[in-house]
Amino acid sequence: MSIRAVATMLVVSLALGACAMGQQGSSQAPARLSLEAAARTAGQGGEASAPPQASSSLTVQVSAPWVAPAFAGERIAYRREPLRLEYYTLSRWAEPPQEAVAAVLTRRLEESGAFRVVLPPQARLSADRRLAVDLELLEERVPPVGPAPYGEAEVALRARWVQTSDGRVLASKRFAATAPVTQPNAEGAVAALGEALARVSEEVARWTLAVEAQGR
């Protein structure tokens, strides 16, 4: 084989390799998955909330949640060893977790019909009550630390029901829920996390109604 033929083959091989790497890079662009949309979809499949016995005249604001540092970024967390947290490399949150959690809680309180107005964190209006939330856990657990076949997702948060006139905490409680993961990928993880978040937000909404009922 001539030197010219060998050189031609090298050039072609390098060009094909560059094309392949370029295609791989574009196909591995991070997918953006929405926790808020997953929770909304999960909520649509569940039972409707029981209507409150009486509607109050209170205005409520949901504060921007504090999120534990391990879950505060755009990375989606999973655990396959008890002490080691890992993250999906090709999938990211479409919105910051604190925004998703605030949106889900705001919608749940609105749907309860128990309050005159429910304000999101960005609203600059006065409110009678404030729901403050610390998001402690937002992770998928895959086998062997999670149950077979694909593991489970857990959402855990601590909620405080605050009287805004004097900053007094009227009640505080920790909520947690798990949901099974039905497929071994980021989409399965997010769907399960959305389901767990929908359950937690429903429990929080019912709890706020109970706290107000006890205070009457």
XYZ file of C-alpha atoms in Angstrom:
216
model
C 0.000 0.000 0.000
C 1.384 3.405 -0.955
C 2.152 6.154 1.534
C -0.505 8.306 -0.142
C -3.148 5.574 0.384
C -2.208 5.185 4.030
C -2.391 8.949 4.550
C -5.813 9.068 2.879
C -7.120 6.294 5.158
C -5.836 8.131 8.233
C -7.565 11.343 7.210
C -10.848 9.526 6.594
C -10.588 7.661 9.907
C -9.946 10.872 11.834
C -12.857 12.597 10.122
C -15.218 9.738 10.910
C -14.014 9.669 14.500
C -14.611 13.390 14.874
C -18.119 13.016 13.463
C -18.857 10.155 15.861
C -17.630 12.135 18.873
C -19.669 15.125 17.809
C -22.816 13.034 17.492
C -22.168 11.437 20.881
C -21.686 14.785 22.531
C -24.928 16.198 21.156
C -26.912 13.072 22.055
C -25.644 13.243 25.648
C -26.823 16.771 26.339
C -28.426 16.750 29.811
C -32.167 16.090 29.825
C -34.245 18.515 31.884
C -36.854 16.779 34.023
C -39.546 18.610 36.007
C -40.279 17.633 39.600
C -43.259 19.986 39.711
C -44.793 18.398 36.605
C -44.201 14.906 38.017
C -45.964 15.839 41.265
C -48.859 17.401 39.366
C -49.261 14.269 37.243
C -49.153 12.034 40.323
C -51.713 14.211 42.094
C -54.147 13.907 39.218
C -54.186 10.155 39.644
C -54.978 10.176 43.347
C -58.142 10.707 45.318
C -59.476 14.228 45.584
C -58.864 16.085 48.845
C -61.725 16.166 51.295
C -63.258 19.648 51.327
C -62.699 21.673 54.519
C -65.588 22.030 56.935
C -65.432 25.813 56.724
C -63.434 28.305 54.716
C -61.397 30.814 56.691
C -60.640 34.419 55.813
C -56.914 33.891 56.262
C -54.312 34.842 53.690
C -51.449 32.351 53.569
C -48.012 32.608 51.981
C -45.722 29.710 51.165
C -42.117 30.698 51.845
C -39.263 29.680 49.569
C -38.155 26.355 51.076
C -34.719 25.781 52.499
C -33.164 22.751 50.793
C -30.438 20.542 52.238
C -27.179 21.249 50.337
C -26.947 17.724 48.901
C -30.234 18.257 47.052
C -30.202 22.010 46.421
C -28.533 22.049 43.004
C -29.721 20.979 39.583
C -28.435 17.407 39.962
C -30.809 14.498 40.625
C -29.560 12.378 43.529
C -29.629 8.642 44.048
C -28.100 6.276 46.561
C -26.904 2.692 46.092
C -24.672 2.603 49.158
C -25.773 3.721 52.635
C -23.167 6.478 53.030
C -22.611 7.475 49.402
C -24.768 9.879 47.431
C -24.450 9.914 43.629
C -26.014 11.966 40.839
C -27.328 11.255 37.359
C -24.856 12.555 34.788
C -27.191 13.003 31.802
C -30.277 14.372 33.571
C -30.892 17.608 35.462
C -33.799 19.312 37.204
C -35.822 21.571 34.921
C -36.405 23.915 37.859
C -34.597 24.317 41.204
C -36.063 21.897 43.772
C -37.100 24.745 46.069
C -39.220 26.267 43.291
C -40.878 22.934 42.518
C -41.684 22.229 46.175
C -43.076 25.741 46.717
C -45.263 25.464 43.602
C -46.665 22.081 44.653
C -47.430 23.237 48.206
C -49.037 26.460 46.986
C -51.301 24.543 44.623
C -52.292 22.040 47.330
C -53.261 24.787 49.775
C -55.260 26.536 47.053
C -57.062 23.324 46.152
C -58.049 22.783 49.789
C -60.344 25.810 49.519
C -59.727 26.543 53.198
C -58.057 29.924 52.795
C -59.104 33.191 51.230
C -55.819 33.658 49.373
C -52.697 31.514 49.000
C -49.607 33.428 47.931
C -46.433 32.029 46.336
C -43.006 32.982 47.730
C -42.415 35.830 45.259
C -45.639 37.689 46.160
C -45.064 40.955 48.002
C -48.345 41.105 49.878
C -49.175 40.786 53.555
C -50.338 37.430 54.884
C -51.847 36.117 58.119
C -50.018 32.808 58.059
C -46.767 31.597 56.544
C -45.840 28.033 55.665
C -42.087 27.616 56.139
C -40.507 24.419 54.867
C -37.122 22.725 55.188
C -36.616 20.095 52.482
C -34.432 17.471 54.147
C -34.527 14.602 51.672
C -35.102 14.297 47.922
C -33.458 11.114 46.716
C -33.861 7.819 44.947
C -32.591 4.648 46.642
C -31.674 1.888 44.237
C -30.818 -1.729 45.145
C -29.179 -2.905 47.299
C -30.200 -0.077 49.674
C -33.575 0.265 47.954
C -36.161 -2.493 47.522
C -36.238 -4.706 44.418
C -36.548 -4.424 41.538
C -35.752 -0.739 40.930
C -35.769 0.875 44.376
C -37.808 3.709 45.823
C -37.831 7.486 46.101
C -38.281 9.455 49.305
C -39.213 13.054 50.011
C -38.963 14.367 53.574
C -39.546 17.883 54.843
C -40.216 19.781 58.044
C -43.072 22.269 57.974
C -43.744 25.186 60.322
C -47.053 27.048 60.465
C -46.206 30.619 61.439
C -48.366 33.505 62.591
C -46.872 36.406 60.679
C -48.028 39.179 62.998
C -45.532 38.172 65.672
C -43.495 35.383 64.037
C -44.832 32.801 66.462
C -44.650 29.160 65.313
C -48.128 27.744 65.840
C -47.143 24.195 64.935
C -44.255 22.213 63.486
C -44.136 18.708 62.051
C -41.960 16.467 59.903
C -43.501 14.752 56.877
C -42.091 11.964 54.726
C -43.347 9.711 51.959
C -41.883 7.062 49.678
C -42.932 5.821 46.251
C -41.715 2.856 44.189
C -39.492 3.447 41.171
C -40.962 1.669 38.137
C -38.091 2.020 35.664
C -34.306 2.048 36.184
C -33.449 5.520 34.895
C -33.739 9.203 35.736
C -37.276 9.406 34.353
C -38.344 6.640 36.723
C -36.646 8.386 39.629
C -38.331 11.730 38.918
C -41.765 10.143 38.498
C -41.400 8.436 41.883
C -40.085 11.598 43.545
C -43.057 13.496 42.117
C -45.442 10.928 43.554
C -43.786 11.135 46.973
C -43.890 14.933 46.887
C -47.584 14.883 45.957
C -48.316 12.678 48.968
C -46.300 14.854 51.330
C -47.933 18.070 50.106
C -51.380 16.541 50.601
C -50.474 15.634 54.180
C -49.138 19.146 54.812
C -52.336 20.731 53.497
C -54.512 18.558 55.749
C -52.253 19.354 58.695
C -52.615 23.111 58.234
C -56.404 22.751 58.269
C -56.220 20.717 61.482
C -53.965 23.290 63.159
C -56.335 26.128 62.302
C -59.355 24.112 63.428
C -57.744 23.484 66.811
C -57.009 27.176 67.246
C -60.594 28.312 66.825
